[in-house]
Amino acid sequence: MTTQVESRIQYNHSYMMTEEYMQQEEDWDRDLLLDPAWEKQQRKTFTAWCNSHLRKAGTQIENIEEDFRNGLKLMLLLEVISGERLPKPDKGKMRFHKIANVNKALDFISSKGVKLVSIGAEEIVDGNLKMTLGMIWTIILRFAIQDISVEETSAKEGLLLWCQRKTAPYRNVNVQNFHISWKDGLALCALIHRHRPDLIDYAKLRKDDPIGNLNTAFEVAEKYLDIPKMLDAEDIVNTPKPDEKAIMTYVSCFYHAFAGAEQAETAANRICKVLAVNQENEKLMEEYEKLASELLEWIRRTIPWLENRVAEKSMSAMRRKLEDFRDYRRVHKPPRVQEKCQLEINFNTLQTKLRLSNRPAFMPSEGKMVSDIANAWKGLEQVEKGYEEWLLTEIRRLERLEHLAEKFKQKATLHESWTRGKEEMLSQRDYESASLMEVRALMRKHEAFESDLAAHQDRVEQIAAIAQELNELDYHDAASVNSRCQAICDQWDTLGTLTQKRRDALERVEKLLETIDQLYLEFAKRAAPFNNWMDGATEDLQDMFIVHSIEEIQSLITAHEQFKATLPEADKERMAILGIQNEIQKIAQTYGIKLSGVNPYTNLSHLDIASKWDMVKQLVPHRDQTLQEELARQQANERLRRQFAAQANVLGPWIQTKMEEIGHISVDISGSLEDQMNHLKQLEQNIINYKANIDKLEGDHQLIQEALVFDNKHTSYTMEHIRVGWEQLLTTIARTINEVENQILTRDAKGISQEQMNEFRASFNHFDRKRNGMMDPDDFRACLISMGYDLGEVEFARIMMLVDPNSTGVVTFQAFIDFMTRETAETDTAEQVVASFKILASDKNYITVEELRRELPPEQAEYCISRMTKYSGADAVSGALDYVSFSSALYGESDL
């Protein structure tokens, strides 16, 4: 038997156990086992659970209380589920042999930290079903449930949490326990579908078919998940509360089945990840070797081509060599540079990946290390640099002779092109019929030509130097170069002689016309500013002006007088300018010079000057008359300003004084409210009597507006200020009178003495810090506290709703008085009015029109009749009126 057990042990795990584990399950609940339904469920479930493990050892049990009596299969079960070897069992069949074997099993269970309460070997040997089931449940807890751990919870709580997490997305599933939550079978089906959706079509399950759901779960689990059927669907459905231990045992099998599948999947993923990393690394190694080989082969082929230094004889051949080298630089080398860079990147990436995955570093094959490639590349660049220098030197050597010959031709052609027509131009006599300006223009043009001629001196010298260098280098066409150079030098000497002769002729003619030209210039210099002065004067004399004060018009008159004082001096300048014109005419007549009639320096003539002077003389007296008329208008406006200011400066302070007087009366507590009322009425009459002054000021303001006067330096008051102040004064006196009237009504209605009213006013005035007849909420709170109120936040909020129902943020004196007298004063209530009507109605629930007219004054009686509704009670008579609802409406209450 021992040999057979040893050959079938498939697990070798060790467990750690604490004595506190599953303390809620320490005591075996004997009473529960008395329930036959539960006993049946546990017997079937525990038997199936034990067989699911015993079959790994090639055996099973049929009767749970009989088959464990000798202890052999019990020890075998423990070895299978623990993966450990128990002591060798006793082989005898005597009772003490059986007890010894069972004790070995129980000792093994205890060694795992499990406290066995009230379970002894004798009871197991005697076939005590309750004790046997309790022992098996203890084993299940220790080896199937305790090690379940989900989100820091373990054992029963961990298994329950696992079930809740897995079934959370499913409709009609709410796992809260291990009994009634599983009766409809949907929870088991949800567990299977969550992990193996191919086994169950959850959408077709119905909550009203629990037996079908349970059998589906049992059959699928047994067929595809290797979980034996441990329960009967009918037992679970027909039991009000299925056995918790049986359900837990069966559900734990699902946990272990699916947990193993998840672990296998995790292991497979880990292996795939490792293999993928390894495959990627091998691919990078192969790519490195391939790229390294190709790059080194390209360097080996390229270096001999760059080391070839055989020079070509012609310039075109050397240029082809240079173009080939440039193609190498532009086309062939850049991809290789990229390959070299990518090779180094791949190598570094590969080494990093190998290091991170704990693999050994990659060692390329011999001669293909990064350093080997770098050395080969360095040798390539050295050869490349030498080849480029050799090419450039050879090309420069061949270019020199071609360059000199081409340069000589270019400069000679440019010079010959420049000199073409220059001799004919210097021989012209166009200055003989020209004016002074034209002569001066010709002179400037000639000076520019002389400068150009001097600048070309350097080019002639360069042509001669190039010709000499070509002769020294034995240029093959030196004869034609020398001939062309000599012709250029001879022509250069001729141009120099003609240039000097033309300068002398131009200077002689220029002196002859210079005097007349100077006079023209003098006329233009003096006529232009004088003409501008006359244009400005004409514009100023015709200028329209807008002024708003006497000072501004006086300033314009002063400026005009100053202008008239300058006219004599201007007339002298006019005569001098006309004298210059006369002198020009005299010189032309004396020397017989034909004038063109146009001053080259200006478009003005002496006729223009005379015409504009006459215009200025005509405009001066017209300007005098316009300024005097405006002065008279501004003086009239000034009188209106002073007249308005005199009244406004009196009305403004008067209104402010009355406002202050009203404020003083409203807070005065020295007299009675009637005294305040009389004083305010007198003040109101005075204000009304003062209205005539406001109307007079309005009339003056209208005159000012009609005169388009918009400012007044004599007063800070505008008509708008006076209007606003007057309207505010009328509003304030009316509001203050109304407040005093309301205070009198409040005092009389609530029986407040004058002393109490004065005391309220004094308290209010003390806390009215802004002196505007209103208190802020903080000031109101301080006032109530000073008067003995014990205020919490809720109580103060209630009071604020009474005194400030519109949430304006302030408390008026009237609201303050209403609050202070609300609870202490004698006030009628709706109940009192109802009681009074009941007396008039002779204790009836309604009242008639005749009774109202008999008992009340006519006016009050008609008021009630018009507003009372018809009484509709069971005792109603014709003409009966409802005085109860009428009384409630008077006080804004619902029907009493």
XYZ file of N, CA and C in Angstrom, residues 288-385:
294
model
N 23.762 42.746 -38.140
C 25.059 43.406 -37.911
C 26.152 42.752 -38.756
N 26.209 41.425 -38.712
C 27.242 40.725 -39.474
C 27.120 41.035 -40.975
N 25.860 41.064 -41.472
C 25.656 41.323 -42.896
C 26.085 42.741 -43.265
N 25.624 43.728 -42.471
C 25.979 45.118 -42.755
C 27.483 45.337 -42.651
N 28.118 44.736 -41.642
C 29.570 44.903 -41.457
C 30.335 44.348 -42.651
N 29.930 43.160 -43.112
C 30.620 42.551 -44.261
C 30.480 43.409 -45.504
N 29.262 43.878 -45.779
C 29.043 44.701 -46.969
C 29.822 46.000 -46.900
N 29.844 46.654 -45.745
C 30.540 47.935 -45.618
C 32.043 47.764 -45.780
N 32.612 46.735 -45.158
C 34.065 46.508 -45.275
C 34.449 46.172 -46.720
N 33.609 45.414 -47.424
C 33.886 45.074 -48.822
C 33.860 46.330 -49.684
N 32.915 47.228 -49.439
C 32.846 48.477 -50.213
C 34.084 49.345 -49.959
N 34.535 49.418 -48.726
C 35.759 50.195 -48.417
C 36.957 49.585 -49.135
N 37.041 48.230 -49.158
C 38.179 47.559 -49.800
C 38.233 47.856 -51.296
N 37.034 47.950 -51.946
C 37.000 48.236 -53.378
C 37.263 49.717 -53.681
N 36.912 50.596 -52.780
C 36.975 52.035 -53.059
C 38.381 52.601 -52.892
N 39.145 52.112 -51.927
C 40.470 52.698 -51.626
C 41.399 52.647 -52.845
N 41.550 51.525 -53.617
C 42.451 51.536 -54.793
C 42.063 52.605 -55.816
N 40.770 52.825 -56.005
C 40.333 53.857 -56.966
C 40.782 55.246 -56.523
N 40.732 55.514 -55.231
C 41.153 56.821 -54.717
C 42.676 56.984 -54.713
N 43.408 55.877 -54.720
C 44.882 55.965 -54.680
C 45.489 56.168 -56.074
N 44.702 56.114 -57.133
C 45.205 56.304 -58.504
C 45.481 57.793 -58.745
N 46.754 58.202 -58.988
C 47.151 59.597 -59.130
C 47.661 59.922 -60.536
N 47.253 59.177 -61.544
C 47.704 59.435 -62.923
C 46.928 60.630 -63.476
N 47.676 61.723 -63.819
C 47.039 62.963 -64.280
C 46.671 62.862 -65.760
N 45.569 63.526 -66.143
C 45.145 63.603 -67.536
C 45.784 64.815 -68.198
N 45.883 64.734 -69.523
C 46.549 65.830 -70.235
C 45.608 66.995 -70.529
N 44.337 66.702 -70.751
C 43.398 67.776 -71.093
C 42.580 68.195 -69.871
N 42.085 69.438 -69.941
C 41.279 69.990 -68.856
C 39.935 69.261 -68.755
N 39.371 68.885 -69.890
C 38.072 68.208 -69.859
C 38.181 66.850 -69.185
N 39.290 66.150 -69.429
C 39.477 64.844 -68.796
C 39.619 64.992 -67.286
N 40.370 66.027 -66.876
C 40.525 66.257 -65.433
C 39.187 66.638 -64.805
N 38.406 67.363 -65.541
C 37.086 67.735 -64.998
C 36.182 66.500 -64.865
N 36.324 65.564 -65.791
C 35.544 64.338 -65.654
C 35.948 63.555 -64.406
N 37.259 63.550 -64.142
C 37.728 62.900 -62.909
C 37.106 63.580 -61.674
N 37.118 64.913 -61.719
C 36.557 65.657 -60.584
C 35.051 65.379 -60.440
N 34.344 65.289 -61.564
C 32.901 65.017 -61.512
C 32.627 63.612 -60.970
N 33.501 62.651 -61.366
C 33.360 61.299 -60.809
C 33.539 61.309 -59.301
N 34.517 62.091 -58.847
C 34.755 62.180 -57.393
C 33.561 62.824 -56.679
N 32.990 63.856 -57.332
C 31.818 64.490 -56.722
C 30.629 63.540 -56.666
N 30.441 62.714 -57.726
C 29.391 61.705 -57.683
C 29.622 60.729 -56.535
N 30.889 60.381 -56.326
C 31.218 59.500 -55.205
C 30.797 60.144 -53.880
N 31.085 61.432 -53.756
C 30.754 62.144 -52.509
C 29.236 62.298 -52.340
N 28.547 62.648 -53.409
C 27.114 62.945 -53.322
C 26.239 61.698 -53.336
N 26.630 60.695 -54.133
C 25.738 59.569 -54.394
C 26.178 58.298 -53.671
N 27.458 57.943 -53.819
C 27.902 56.633 -53.346
C 28.249 56.616 -51.860
N 28.843 57.682 -51.361
C 29.307 57.657 -49.969
C 28.194 57.871 -48.940
N 27.251 58.830 -49.152
C 26.244 59.083 -48.108
C 25.497 57.840 -47.639
N 25.046 56.938 -48.542
C 24.383 55.726 -48.027
C 25.292 54.893 -47.135
N 26.626 54.886 -47.488
C 27.560 54.110 -46.662
C 27.755 54.766 -45.300
N 27.723 56.100 -45.267
C 27.805 56.801 -43.977
C 26.601 56.425 -43.117
N 25.417 56.377 -43.756
C 24.201 55.999 -43.030
C 24.302 54.557 -42.535
N 24.877 53.681 -43.405
C 25.024 52.284 -42.997
C 25.965 52.165 -41.807
N 27.057 52.925 -41.823
C 28.016 52.888 -40.706
C 27.356 53.358 -39.411
N 26.577 54.453 -39.515
C 25.880 54.977 -38.334
C 24.848 53.973 -37.822
N 24.072 53.369 -38.763
C 23.064 52.391 -38.367
C 23.711 51.159 -37.756
N 24.907 50.793 -38.280
C 25.625 49.638 -37.742
C 25.984 49.873 -36.282
N 26.499 51.071 -35.972
C 26.866 51.383 -34.589
C 25.619 51.425 -33.697
N 24.515 51.991 -34.237
C 23.270 52.046 -33.450
C 22.761 50.638 -33.160
N 22.755 49.783 -34.191
C 22.291 48.406 -33.997
C 23.148 47.668 -32.982
N 24.461 47.889 -33.054
C 25.366 47.216 -32.115
C 25.071 47.642 -30.679
N 24.928 48.973 -30.474
C 24.658 49.475 -29.119
C 23.287 49.000 -28.628
N 22.287 49.029 -29.532
C 20.949 48.565 -29.139
C 20.982 47.091 -28.766
N 21.678 46.288 -29.566
C 21.776 44.859 -29.301
C 22.436 44.596 -27.950
N 23.537 45.294 -27.666
C 24.231 45.078 -26.393
C 23.345 45.464 -25.221
N 22.590 46.563 -25.399
C 21.683 46.998 -24.314
C 20.607 45.957 -24.069
N 19.987 45.457 -25.155
C 18.935 44.450 -25.000
C 19.481 43.174 -24.367
N 20.683 42.768 -24.773
C 21.286 41.578 -24.173
C 21.545 41.779 -22.682
N 22.032 42.946 -22.341
C 22.307 43.239 -20.919
C 21.023 43.254 -20.109
N 19.967 43.864 -20.641
C 18.697 43.960 -19.915
C 18.020 42.596 -19.767
N 18.264 41.701 -20.729
C 17.645 40.372 -20.657
C 18.607 39.326 -20.073
N 19.683 39.801 -19.414
C 20.646 38.914 -18.741
C 21.296 37.925 -19.712
N 21.532 38.373 -20.950
C 22.220 37.539 -21.944
C 23.687 37.994 -22.021
N 24.599 37.098 -22.444
C 26.008 37.518 -22.606
C 26.147 38.519 -23.744
N 27.174 39.370 -23.668
C 27.402 40.408 -24.680
C 27.714 39.768 -26.037
N 27.355 40.451 -27.117
C 27.556 39.973 -28.483
C 28.980 40.265 -28.940
N 29.657 39.260 -29.445
C 31.016 39.405 -29.962
C 30.981 39.107 -31.458
N 31.132 40.155 -32.323
C 31.125 39.920 -33.772
C 32.287 39.022 -34.185
N 32.171 38.487 -35.383
C 33.249 37.630 -35.886
C 34.505 38.465 -36.106
N 35.610 37.797 -36.279
C 36.919 38.461 -36.326
C 36.983 39.473 -37.487
N 37.474 40.667 -37.165
C 37.630 41.717 -38.162
C 36.377 42.539 -38.397
N 35.308 42.262 -37.675
C 34.047 42.981 -37.892
C 33.602 43.713 -36.646
N 34.514 43.933 -35.718
C 34.180 44.737 -34.544
C 33.918 46.183 -34.972
N 33.220 46.920 -34.119
C 32.958 48.332 -34.414
C 34.268 49.085 -34.569
N 35.257 48.727 -33.760
C 36.557 49.398 -33.860
C 37.236 49.069 -35.193
N 37.100 47.807 -35.688
C 37.687 47.443 -36.991
C 37.057 48.265 -38.108
N 35.740 48.436 -38.042
C 35.058 49.222 -39.078
C 35.463 50.683 -38.990
N 35.619 51.199 -37.766
C 36.027 52.595 -37.595
C 37.428 52.824 -38.157
N 38.343 51.882 -37.939
C 39.712 52.019 -38.467
C 39.703 51.982 -39.996
N 38.922 51.058 -40.578
C 38.850 50.987 -42.029
C 38.270 52.280 -42.606
N 37.259 52.806 -41.931
C 36.638 54.060 -42.395
C 37.617 55.226 -42.307
N 38.415 55.255 -41.249
C 39.412 56.314 -41.095
C 40.434 56.268 -42.225
N 40.877 55.043 -42.586
C 41.819 54.917 -43.694
C 41.199 55.391 -45.001
N 39.893 55.099 -45.209
C 39.200 55.546 -46.413
C 39.188 57.076 -46.491
N 38.871 57.726 -45.395
C 38.778 59.182 -45.404
C 40.139 59.834 -45.626
N 41.216 59.219 -45.120
C 42.561 59.766 -45.353
C 42.918 59.700 -46.832
N 42.651 58.549 -47.473
C 42.934 58.404 -48.905
C 42.056 59.367 -49.703
N 40.805 59.500 -49.285
C 39.861 60.384 -49.966
C 40.345 61.832 -49.914
N 40.835 62.283 -48.778
C 41.330 63.651 -48.644
C 42.516 63.897 -49.566
